[in-house]
Amino acid sequence: MSEVLETCRRAREASHRVAIAPRAVKDRALLAIADALDAAQEAIVTANAIDVAAAREAGTDASIIDRLTLDAGRLAAVADAVRDVAALADPVGDVVRGYTRPNGLRITQVRVPFGVVAMVYEARPNVTVDAAALALKSGNVALLRGSASAYRTNTELVRVMRDAVVSAGLPADAVQLVPGTSHESVRELMTARGLVDVIIPRGGAGLINAVVEHATVPVIETGIGNCHVYVDASADLAKALAIVVNAKTQRWTVCNTAETVLVHADVAEAFLPMLAGAFRDAGVTIHGDPAFEQAAAAAGAEHRPATDEDWAAEYYSLDMAARVVPSIDEAITHIRRWTTGHTEAIVADSAMAIARFTSEVDAAAIMVNASTRFTDGGEFGFGAEIGISTQKLHARGPMGLQELTSTKWIVVGDGHVRG
């Protein structure tokens, strides 16, 4: 048995204990993890600095460097997120529905852990901790396969977490780093059917597509975010400006960042100069239609003409596609053509416009008068998230504890036999 498959086998063995662990034990393990991350801050940040330096030396894109970086502040936030997860209700054993049949059979559907949850992800070592915490709280074992660029950081994080869960009375193999940094190790993980219950890819389109296309283990597909903000004719323009700027600039290296703004023609004359000036000050390059290019030029903002590549782009940079639309119908048509089904936003005061947008636009999350940046497990009250699903089976949108469970049926009779 290969080293990867042996890791999967140990995870399967550990899953039997973790699945039946009471909430008190799981919460004790999570709090131990949070405290251990705080205590090991220097070692973790030092390991991360080596990874970041190597990535810079290799000429890695700045957006990936940002996602890779785990400084003291970010690490403290990660530890706090683990504490938030510990405070959440335990989904295991929740009754989804229950009833008694006319023949007296009592039928109950309850939540149960998946068992072994594998994560394949790029950069972002915070995912290492978030995934482990959510898996543990929901009674699952976490198999973590981060990218080679974060290998030192992830190794240190997993070492700290394994020691912590043992101190709480759970097996160390409840959290494991999948060995190896080659594509072969990922292929072995993706095809470990019978040992791994579900695999969740999190990263760019190339990674996600590779897992979806080649895995024999069931996949929950997370997606890239080509997110739009539509500013309706009825919008409060001050609110619209704040929302669009926040959606683009608050943190532009993540999947819930807005990539395209659509502005109704009736408010374009007033709104475009406001937005162009704000983008100039924020260092955003506008990839616009002629109306937006004219406004950008007048404001002294960086600009270039928009192409189909821009409408399709998930930039991971301070760039934004921009277009004036003659109607909400055209805005919806544009979004339907280019959306990745992640998050779409409308800024409007018209109840009719909001109703049309929320019913006719198909995405995992629809924001009404709010920034796309709120599509996030922490912001949704999940403590953390294991990813944002853009598929339609099992889970959609930010995935928290409930999304890491399946169900089983318990049928109780009294000598019942079927005639």
GROMACS .gro file of C-alpha atoms in nm:
model
  419
    1MET     CA    1   0.000   0.000   0.000
    2SER     CA    2   0.135   0.342  -0.096
    3GLU     CA    3   0.202   0.609   0.161
    4VAL     CA    4  -0.104   0.804   0.046
    5LEU     CA    5  -0.335   0.505   0.068
    6GLU     CA    6  -0.191   0.412   0.407
    7THR     CA    7  -0.280   0.764   0.525
    8CYS     CA    8  -0.632   0.714   0.393
    9ARG     CA    9  -0.656   0.377   0.571
   10ARG     CA   10  -0.554   0.533   0.902
   11ALA     CA   11  -0.811   0.807   0.846
   12ARG     CA   12  -1.080   0.545   0.793
   13GLU     CA   13  -0.985   0.373   1.118
   14ALA     CA   14  -0.988   0.703   1.309
   15SER     CA   15  -1.324   0.798   1.159
   16HIS     CA   16  -1.505   0.529   1.358
   17ARG     CA   17  -1.399   0.692   1.686
   18VAL     CA   18  -1.450   1.049   1.576
   19ALA     CA   19  -1.800   0.978   1.444
   20ILE     CA   20  -1.927   0.875   1.788
   21ALA     CA   21  -1.733   1.129   1.993
   22PRO     CA   22  -1.966   1.337   2.211
   23ARG     CA   23  -1.983   1.711   2.163
   24ALA     CA   24  -1.788   1.780   2.483
   25VAL     CA   25  -1.489   1.585   2.354
   26LYS     CA   26  -1.498   1.746   2.009
   27ASP     CA   27  -1.528   2.094   2.158
   28ARG     CA   28  -1.242   2.023   2.397
   29ALA     CA   29  -1.028   1.921   2.099
   30LEU     CA   30  -1.121   2.236   1.907
   31LEU     CA   31  -1.039   2.465   2.197
   32ALA     CA   32  -0.710   2.279   2.242
   33ILE     CA   33  -0.634   2.342   1.873
   34ALA     CA   34  -0.708   2.714   1.907
   35ASP     CA   35  -0.487   2.749   2.215
   36ALA     CA   36  -0.210   2.545   2.051
   37LEU     CA   37  -0.215   2.767   1.741
   38ASP     CA   38  -0.172   3.073   1.962
   39ALA     CA   39   0.112   2.907   2.153
   40ALA     CA   40   0.290   2.797   1.833
   41GLN     CA   41   0.254   3.132   1.659
   42GLU     CA   42   0.627   3.192   1.618
   43ALA     CA   43   0.697   2.849   1.468
   44ILE     CA   44   0.401   2.869   1.230
   45VAL     CA   45   0.473   3.223   1.112
   46THR     CA   46   0.842   3.134   1.064
   47ALA     CA   47   0.751   2.831   0.850
   48ASN     CA   48   0.511   3.046   0.651
   49ALA     CA   49   0.776   3.312   0.592
   50ILE     CA   50   0.995   3.047   0.430
   51ASP     CA   51   0.708   2.938   0.204
   52VAL     CA   52   0.631   3.298   0.109
   53ALA     CA   53   0.996   3.376   0.036
   54ALA     CA   54   1.023   3.069  -0.187
   55ALA     CA   55   0.705   3.167  -0.371
   56ARG     CA   56   0.836   3.519  -0.431
   57GLU     CA   57   1.167   3.377  -0.553
   58ALA     CA   58   0.974   3.161  -0.798
   59GLY     CA   59   0.793   3.468  -0.937
   60THR     CA   60   0.452   3.369  -0.798
   61ASP     CA   61   0.166   3.607  -0.872
   62ALA     CA   62   0.098   3.869  -0.603
   63SER     CA   63  -0.260   3.749  -0.552
   64ILE     CA   64  -0.136   3.399  -0.468
   65ILE     CA   65   0.130   3.543  -0.237
   66ASP     CA   66  -0.147   3.724  -0.051
   67ARG     CA   67  -0.350   3.404  -0.012
   68LEU     CA   68  -0.039   3.214   0.098
   69THR     CA   69   0.063   3.462   0.367
   70LEU     CA   70  -0.020   3.373   0.728
   71ASP     CA   71   0.110   3.646   0.955
   72ALA     CA   72   0.046   3.681   1.328
   73GLY     CA   73  -0.278   3.873   1.278
   74ARG     CA   74  -0.423   3.625   1.033
   75LEU     CA   75  -0.317   3.331   1.248
   76ALA     CA   76  -0.491   3.483   1.551
   77ALA     CA   77  -0.806   3.522   1.340
   78VAL     CA   78  -0.780   3.156   1.235
   79ALA     CA   79  -0.756   3.048   1.600
   80ASP     CA   80  -1.057   3.263   1.688
   81ALA     CA   81  -1.253   3.101   1.405
   82VAL     CA   82  -1.181   2.760   1.558
   83ARG     CA   83  -1.324   2.886   1.889
   84ASP     CA   84  -1.630   3.009   1.700
   85VAL     CA   85  -1.678   2.661   1.551
   86ALA     CA   86  -1.652   2.506   1.898
   87ALA     CA   87  -1.934   2.731   2.016
   88LEU     CA   88  -2.169   2.619   1.739
   89ALA     CA   89  -2.435   2.351   1.784
   90ASP     CA   90  -2.329   1.997   1.699
   91PRO     CA   91  -2.520   1.884   1.388
   92VAL     CA   92  -2.460   1.511   1.445
   93GLY     CA   93  -2.778   1.340   1.558
   94ASP     CA   94  -3.008   1.627   1.462
   95VAL     CA   95  -3.346   1.499   1.349
   96VAL     CA   96  -3.422   1.617   0.997
   97ARG     CA   97  -3.770   1.469   1.007
   98GLY     CA   98  -3.956   1.203   1.194
   99TYR     CA   99  -4.301   1.048   1.188
  100THR     CA  100  -4.503   0.739   1.270
  101ARG     CA  101  -4.662   0.535   0.993
  102PRO     CA  102  -5.019   0.404   1.021
  103ASN     CA  103  -4.876   0.056   1.084
  104GLY     CA  104  -4.689   0.182   1.391
  105LEU     CA  105  -4.337   0.201   1.244
  106ARG     CA  106  -4.149   0.502   1.383
  107ILE     CA  107  -3.927   0.651   1.110
  108THR     CA  108  -3.660   0.912   1.180
  109GLN     CA  109  -3.403   1.075   0.952
  110VAL     CA  110  -3.096   1.196   1.143
  111ARG     CA  111  -2.773   1.372   1.053
  112VAL     CA  112  -2.455   1.164   1.052
  113PRO     CA  113  -2.093   1.243   0.956
  114PHE     CA  114  -1.962   1.167   0.608
  115GLY     CA  115  -1.666   0.986   0.763
  116VAL     CA  116  -1.343   1.080   0.582
  117VAL     CA  117  -1.342   1.422   0.414
  118ALA     CA  118  -1.050   1.506   0.186
  119MET     CA  119  -0.959   1.862   0.090
  120VAL     CA  120  -0.743   1.951  -0.211
  121TYR     CA  121  -0.663   2.322  -0.216
  122GLU     CA  122  -0.418   2.587  -0.330
  123ALA     CA  123  -0.215   2.828  -0.115
  124ARG     CA  124  -0.435   2.962   0.172
  125PRO     CA  125  -0.301   2.770   0.473
  126ASN     CA  126  -0.594   2.903   0.677
  127VAL     CA  127  -0.800   2.641   0.490
  128THR     CA  128  -0.588   2.375   0.661
  129VAL     CA  129  -0.724   2.479   0.998
  130ASP     CA  130  -1.076   2.574   0.889
  131ALA     CA  131  -1.128   2.239   0.718
  132ALA     CA  132  -0.989   2.041   1.010
  133ALA     CA  133  -1.205   2.229   1.262
  134LEU     CA  134  -1.527   2.194   1.064
  135ALA     CA  135  -1.460   1.829   0.989
  136LEU     CA  136  -1.390   1.751   1.353
  137LYS     CA  137  -1.697   1.935   1.486
  138SER     CA  138  -1.919   1.749   1.239
  139GLY     CA  139  -1.771   1.413   1.340
  140ASN     CA  140  -1.548   1.368   1.037
  141VAL     CA  141  -1.179   1.301   0.983
  142ALA     CA  142  -0.989   1.554   0.770
  143LEU     CA  143  -0.740   1.455   0.500
  144LEU     CA  144  -0.563   1.772   0.390
  145ARG     CA  145  -0.375   1.809   0.062
  146GLY     CA  146  -0.257   2.166   0.026
  147SER     CA  147  -0.032   2.298  -0.247
  148ALA     CA  148   0.343   2.251  -0.251
  149SER     CA  149   0.382   2.630  -0.204
  150ALA     CA  150   0.240   2.601   0.151
  151TYR     CA  151   0.393   2.267   0.245
  152ARG     CA  152   0.610   2.394   0.534
  153THR     CA  153   0.325   2.597   0.679
  154ASN     CA  154   0.074   2.315   0.647
  155THR     CA  155   0.315   2.065   0.799
  156GLU     CA  156   0.356   2.286   1.105
  157LEU     CA  157  -0.017   2.353   1.134
  158VAL     CA  158  -0.107   1.985   1.114
  159ARG     CA  159   0.163   1.893   1.367
  160VAL     CA  160   0.016   2.142   1.613
  161MET     CA  161  -0.341   2.023   1.554
  162ARG     CA  162  -0.257   1.654   1.586
  163ASP     CA  163  -0.092   1.709   1.923
  164ALA     CA  164  -0.392   1.912   2.035
  165VAL     CA  165  -0.657   1.653   1.944
  166VAL     CA  166  -0.459   1.381   2.123
  167SER     CA  167  -0.453   1.595   2.436
  168ALA     CA  168  -0.833   1.603   2.419
  169GLY     CA  169  -0.866   1.226   2.390
  170LEU     CA  170  -0.915   1.185   2.015
  171PRO     CA  171  -0.685   0.997   1.776
  172ALA     CA  172  -0.408   1.199   1.610
  173ASP     CA  173  -0.520   1.061   1.274
  174ALA     CA  174  -0.839   1.267   1.301
  175VAL     CA  175  -0.629   1.531   1.123
  176GLN     CA  176  -0.375   1.428   0.860
  177LEU     CA  177  -0.168   1.595   0.593
  178VAL     CA  178  -0.166   1.385   0.278
  179PRO     CA  179   0.199   1.303   0.205
  180GLY     CA  180   0.373   1.421  -0.107
  181THR     CA  181   0.368   1.728  -0.326
  182SER     CA  182   0.336   1.562  -0.667
  183HIS     CA  183   0.030   1.529  -0.889
  184GLU     CA  184   0.053   1.154  -0.835
  185SER     CA  185  -0.034   1.191  -0.467
  186VAL     CA  186  -0.345   1.388  -0.562
  187ARG     CA  187  -0.444   1.122  -0.816
  188GLU     CA  188  -0.412   0.851  -0.551
  189LEU     CA  189  -0.626   1.052  -0.310
  190MET     CA  190  -0.892   1.121  -0.574
  191THR     CA  191  -0.929   0.751  -0.651
  192ALA     CA  192  -0.919   0.613  -0.295
  193ARG     CA  193  -1.279   0.500  -0.323
  194GLY     CA  194  -1.386   0.305  -0.017
  195LEU     CA  195  -1.134   0.485   0.203
  196VAL     CA  196  -1.234   0.846   0.134
  197ASP     CA  197  -1.603   0.939   0.146
  198VAL     CA  198  -1.595   1.279  -0.024
  199ILE     CA  199  -1.336   1.511  -0.173
  200ILE     CA  200  -1.370   1.889  -0.188
  201PRO     CA  201  -1.143   2.088  -0.423
  202ARG     CA  202  -1.086   2.454  -0.342
  203GLY     CA  203  -0.882   2.680  -0.566
  204GLY     CA  204  -0.860   2.791  -0.927
  205ALA     CA  205  -1.053   2.655  -1.222
  206GLY     CA  206  -0.769   2.424  -1.326
  207LEU     CA  207  -0.756   2.246  -0.990
  208ILE     CA  208  -1.133   2.218  -0.956
  209ASN     CA  209  -1.179   2.084  -1.309
  210ALA     CA  210  -0.900   1.830  -1.265
  211VAL     CA  211  -1.062   1.690  -0.951
  212VAL     CA  212  -1.414   1.689  -1.096
  213GLU     CA  213  -1.300   1.515  -1.415
  214HIS     CA  214  -1.067   1.252  -1.267
  215ALA     CA  215  -1.195   1.167  -0.918
  216THR     CA  216  -1.370   0.839  -0.853
  217VAL     CA  217  -1.442   0.953  -0.497
  218PRO     CA  218  -1.763   1.165  -0.478
  219VAL     CA  219  -1.686   1.537  -0.523
  220ILE     CA  220  -1.850   1.849  -0.381
  221GLU     CA  221  -1.755   2.111  -0.637
  222THR     CA  222  -1.657   2.456  -0.522
  223GLY     CA  223  -1.641   2.716  -0.794
  224ILE     CA  224  -1.461   3.025  -0.908
  225GLY     CA  225  -1.627   3.360  -0.860
  226ASN     CA  226  -1.704   3.583  -1.155
  227CYS     CA  227  -1.932   3.798  -0.939
  228HIS     CA  228  -2.139   4.093  -1.063
  229VAL     CA  229  -2.290   4.401  -0.899
  230TYR     CA  230  -2.589   4.552  -1.080
  231VAL     CA  231  -2.675   4.914  -0.995
  232ASP     CA  232  -3.044   4.961  -1.076
  233ALA     CA  233  -3.216   5.282  -1.184
  234SER     CA  234  -3.378   5.296  -0.839
  235ALA     CA  235  -3.051   5.261  -0.645
  236ASP     CA  236  -2.934   5.497  -0.374
  237LEU     CA  237  -2.613   5.603  -0.546
  238ALA     CA  238  -2.418   5.669  -0.225
  239LYS     CA  239  -2.495   5.315  -0.110
  240ALA     CA  240  -2.416   5.180  -0.455
  241LEU     CA  241  -2.075   5.349  -0.458
  242ALA     CA  242  -1.981   5.209  -0.117
  243ILE     CA  243  -2.099   4.859  -0.213
  244VAL     CA  244  -1.921   4.844  -0.550
  245VAL     CA  245  -1.593   4.978  -0.411
  246ASN     CA  246  -1.605   4.739  -0.114
  247ALA     CA  247  -1.696   4.443  -0.334
  248LYS     CA  248  -1.393   4.511  -0.555
  249THR     CA  249  -1.127   4.641  -0.319
  250GLN     CA  250  -1.186   4.511   0.035
  251ARG     CA  251  -0.984   4.198  -0.050
  252TRP     CA  252  -0.939   4.141  -0.419
  253THR     CA  253  -0.761   3.801  -0.408
  254VAL     CA  254  -1.063   3.595  -0.304
  255CYS     CA  255  -1.354   3.435  -0.487
  256ASN     CA  256  -1.632   3.662  -0.353
  257THR     CA  257  -1.471   3.976  -0.493
  258ALA     CA  258  -1.684   4.148  -0.758
  259GLU     CA  259  -1.535   4.138  -1.108
  260THR     CA  260  -1.801   4.323  -1.311
  261VAL     CA  261  -2.024   4.622  -1.240
  262LEU     CA  262  -2.337   4.683  -1.448
  263VAL     CA  263  -2.502   5.026  -1.425
  264HIS     CA  264  -2.850   5.114  -1.547
  265ALA     CA  265  -2.842   5.384  -1.816
  266ASP     CA  266  -3.085   5.605  -1.624
  267VAL     CA  267  -2.828   5.666  -1.346
  268ALA     CA  268  -2.510   5.634  -1.552
  269GLU     CA  269  -2.458   6.007  -1.603
  270ALA     CA  270  -2.459   6.068  -1.228
  271PHE     CA  271  -2.296   5.745  -1.110
  272LEU     CA  272  -2.013   5.683  -1.355
  273PRO     CA  273  -1.806   5.993  -1.257
  274MET     CA  274  -1.848   5.901  -0.889
  275LEU     CA  275  -1.734   5.543  -0.945
  276ALA     CA  276  -1.449   5.637  -1.180
  277GLY     CA  277  -1.312   5.879  -0.921
  278ALA     CA  278  -1.336   5.622  -0.643
  279PHE     CA  279  -1.164   5.360  -0.859
  280ARG     CA  280  -0.889   5.609  -0.946
  281ASP     CA  281  -0.824   5.666  -0.576
  282ALA     CA  282  -0.827   5.291  -0.504
  283GLY     CA  283  -0.597   5.204  -0.794
  284VAL     CA  284  -0.857   5.001  -0.985
  285THR     CA  285  -0.820   4.965  -1.361
  286ILE     CA  286  -1.155   4.986  -1.542
  287HIS     CA  287  -1.212   4.751  -1.835
  288GLY     CA  288  -1.514   4.932  -1.970
  289ASP     CA  289  -1.756   4.994  -2.250
  290PRO     CA  290  -1.731   5.336  -2.424
  291ALA     CA  291  -1.937   5.515  -2.158
  292PHE     CA  292  -1.719   5.383  -1.877
  293GLU     CA  293  -1.399   5.456  -2.069
  294GLN     CA  294  -1.511   5.815  -2.119
  295ALA     CA  295  -1.589   5.854  -1.748
  296ALA     CA  296  -1.258   5.694  -1.650
  297ALA     CA  297  -1.064   5.923  -1.882
  298ALA     CA  298  -1.237   6.231  -1.741
  299ALA     CA  299  -1.156   6.119  -1.386
  300GLY     CA  300  -0.797   6.027  -1.464
  301ALA     CA  301  -0.857   5.658  -1.382
  302GLU     CA  302  -0.672   5.372  -1.548
  303HIS     CA  303  -0.888   5.220  -1.819
  304ARG     CA  304  -0.896   5.002  -2.127
  305PRO     CA  305  -1.174   4.871  -2.354
  306ALA     CA  306  -1.362   4.565  -2.232
  307THR     CA  307  -1.357   4.242  -2.430
  308ASP     CA  308  -1.527   3.905  -2.389
  309GLU     CA  309  -1.221   3.796  -2.193
  310ASP     CA  310  -1.297   4.069  -1.939
  311TRP     CA  311  -1.662   3.970  -1.904
  312ALA     CA  312  -1.544   3.615  -1.830
  313ALA     CA  313  -1.252   3.705  -1.605
  314GLU     CA  314  -1.194   3.630  -1.242
  315TYR     CA  315  -0.913   3.882  -1.215
  316TYR     CA  316  -0.764   3.826  -0.867
  317SER     CA  317  -0.637   4.181  -0.910
  318LEU     CA  318  -0.747   4.545  -0.891
  319ASP     CA  319  -0.923   4.527  -1.227
  320MET     CA  320  -1.295   4.550  -1.290
  321ALA     CA  321  -1.508   4.505  -1.600
  322ALA     CA  322  -1.777   4.771  -1.635
  323ARG     CA  323  -2.077   4.825  -1.857
  324VAL     CA  324  -2.383   5.048  -1.887
  325VAL     CA  325  -2.703   4.850  -1.953
  326PRO     CA  326  -3.032   4.990  -2.087
  327SER     CA  327  -3.253   4.784  -1.856
  328ILE     CA  328  -3.266   4.526  -1.579
  329ASP     CA  329  -3.351   4.273  -1.851
  330GLU     CA  330  -3.014   4.335  -2.016
  331ALA     CA  331  -2.837   4.316  -1.679
  332ILE     CA  332  -2.993   3.976  -1.610
  333THR     CA  333  -2.911   3.858  -1.962
  334HIS     CA  334  -2.548   3.964  -1.921
  335ILE     CA  335  -2.518   3.789  -1.584
  336ARG     CA  336  -2.678   3.471  -1.718
  337ARG     CA  337  -2.422   3.470  -2.001
  338TRP     CA  338  -2.113   3.521  -1.785
  339THR     CA  339  -2.189   3.412  -1.428
  340THR     CA  340  -2.006   3.125  -1.259
  341GLY     CA  341  -2.299   3.085  -1.021
  342HIS     CA  342  -2.113   3.209  -0.715
  343THR     CA  343  -2.250   3.547  -0.594
  344GLU     CA  344  -2.452   3.815  -0.772
  345ALA     CA  345  -2.559   4.148  -0.622
  346ILE     CA  346  -2.822   4.413  -0.690
  347VAL     CA  347  -2.832   4.764  -0.549
  348ALA     CA  348  -3.189   4.891  -0.573
  349ASP     CA  349  -3.475   5.051  -0.383
  350SER     CA  350  -3.741   4.913  -0.618
  351ALA     CA  351  -3.915   4.611  -0.470
  352MET     CA  352  -4.007   4.496  -0.821
  353ALA     CA  353  -3.646   4.513  -0.942
  354ILE     CA  354  -3.525   4.325  -0.635
  355ALA     CA  355  -3.792   4.058  -0.678
  356ARG     CA  356  -3.702   4.007  -1.042
  357PHE     CA  357  -3.330   3.990  -0.974
  358THR     CA  358  -3.356   3.745  -0.684
  359SER     CA  359  -3.593   3.516  -0.874
  360GLU     CA  360  -3.439   3.531  -1.222
  361VAL     CA  361  -3.066   3.529  -1.143
  362ASP     CA  362  -2.931   3.182  -1.067
  363ALA     CA  363  -2.639   3.180  -0.823
  364ALA     CA  364  -2.541   3.022  -0.492
  365ALA     CA  365  -2.588   3.359  -0.319
  366ILE     CA  366  -2.779   3.673  -0.413
  367MET     CA  367  -2.691   3.995  -0.233
  368VAL     CA  368  -2.950   4.273  -0.209
  369ASN     CA  369  -2.801   4.612  -0.119
  370ALA     CA  370  -2.493   4.440   0.023
  371SER     CA  371  -2.138   4.365  -0.092
  372THR     CA  372  -2.053   4.034  -0.255
  373ARG     CA  373  -1.782   4.001   0.010
  374PHE     CA  374  -2.045   3.875   0.255
  375THR     CA  375  -2.062   3.535   0.084
  376ASP     CA  376  -1.845   3.375   0.347
  377GLY     CA  377  -1.894   3.107   0.611
  378GLY     CA  378  -1.782   3.334   0.892
  379GLU     CA  379  -2.013   3.616   0.780
  380PHE     CA  380  -2.301   3.367   0.751
  381GLY     CA  381  -2.245   3.263   1.113
  382PHE     CA  382  -2.082   2.926   1.036
  383GLY     CA  383  -1.764   3.006   1.230
  384ALA     CA  384  -1.565   2.913   0.920
  385GLU     CA  385  -1.633   2.746   0.588
  386ILE     CA  386  -1.491   2.447   0.410
  387GLY     CA  387  -1.562   2.608   0.074
  388ILE     CA  388  -1.833   2.774  -0.132
  389SER     CA  389  -2.022   2.524  -0.343
  390THR     CA  390  -2.151   2.638  -0.682
  391GLN     CA  391  -2.306   2.304  -0.771
  392LYS     CA  392  -2.669   2.214  -0.706
  393LEU     CA  393  -2.649   1.869  -0.548
  394HIS     CA  394  -2.607   1.820  -0.173
  395ALA     CA  395  -2.480   2.169  -0.087
  396ARG     CA  396  -2.480   2.516  -0.243
  397GLY     CA  397  -2.313   2.832  -0.119
  398PRO     CA  398  -2.087   2.854   0.189
  399MET     CA  399  -2.051   2.510   0.345
  400GLY     CA  400  -2.048   2.481   0.722
  401LEU     CA  401  -2.120   2.203   0.966
  402GLN     CA  402  -2.454   2.080   0.831
  403GLU     CA  403  -2.311   2.059   0.480
  404LEU     CA  404  -2.046   1.817   0.613
  405THR     CA  405  -2.309   1.567   0.717
  406SER     CA  406  -2.523   1.314   0.540
  407THR     CA  407  -2.830   1.143   0.686
  408LYS     CA  408  -2.945   0.798   0.774
  409TRP     CA  409  -3.288   0.654   0.843
  410ILE     CA  410  -3.370   0.482   1.169
  411VAL     CA  411  -3.683   0.267   1.159
  412VAL     CA  412  -3.819   0.131   1.487
  413GLY     CA  413  -4.083  -0.139   1.495
  414ASP     CA  414  -4.226  -0.391   1.737
  415GLY     CA  415  -4.195  -0.721   1.558
  416HIS     CA  416  -4.318  -0.569   1.235
  417VAL     CA  417  -4.304  -0.786   0.921
  418ARG     CA  418  -4.410  -0.684   0.575
  419GLY     CA  419  -4.696  -0.871   0.421
   0.00000   0.00000   0.00000
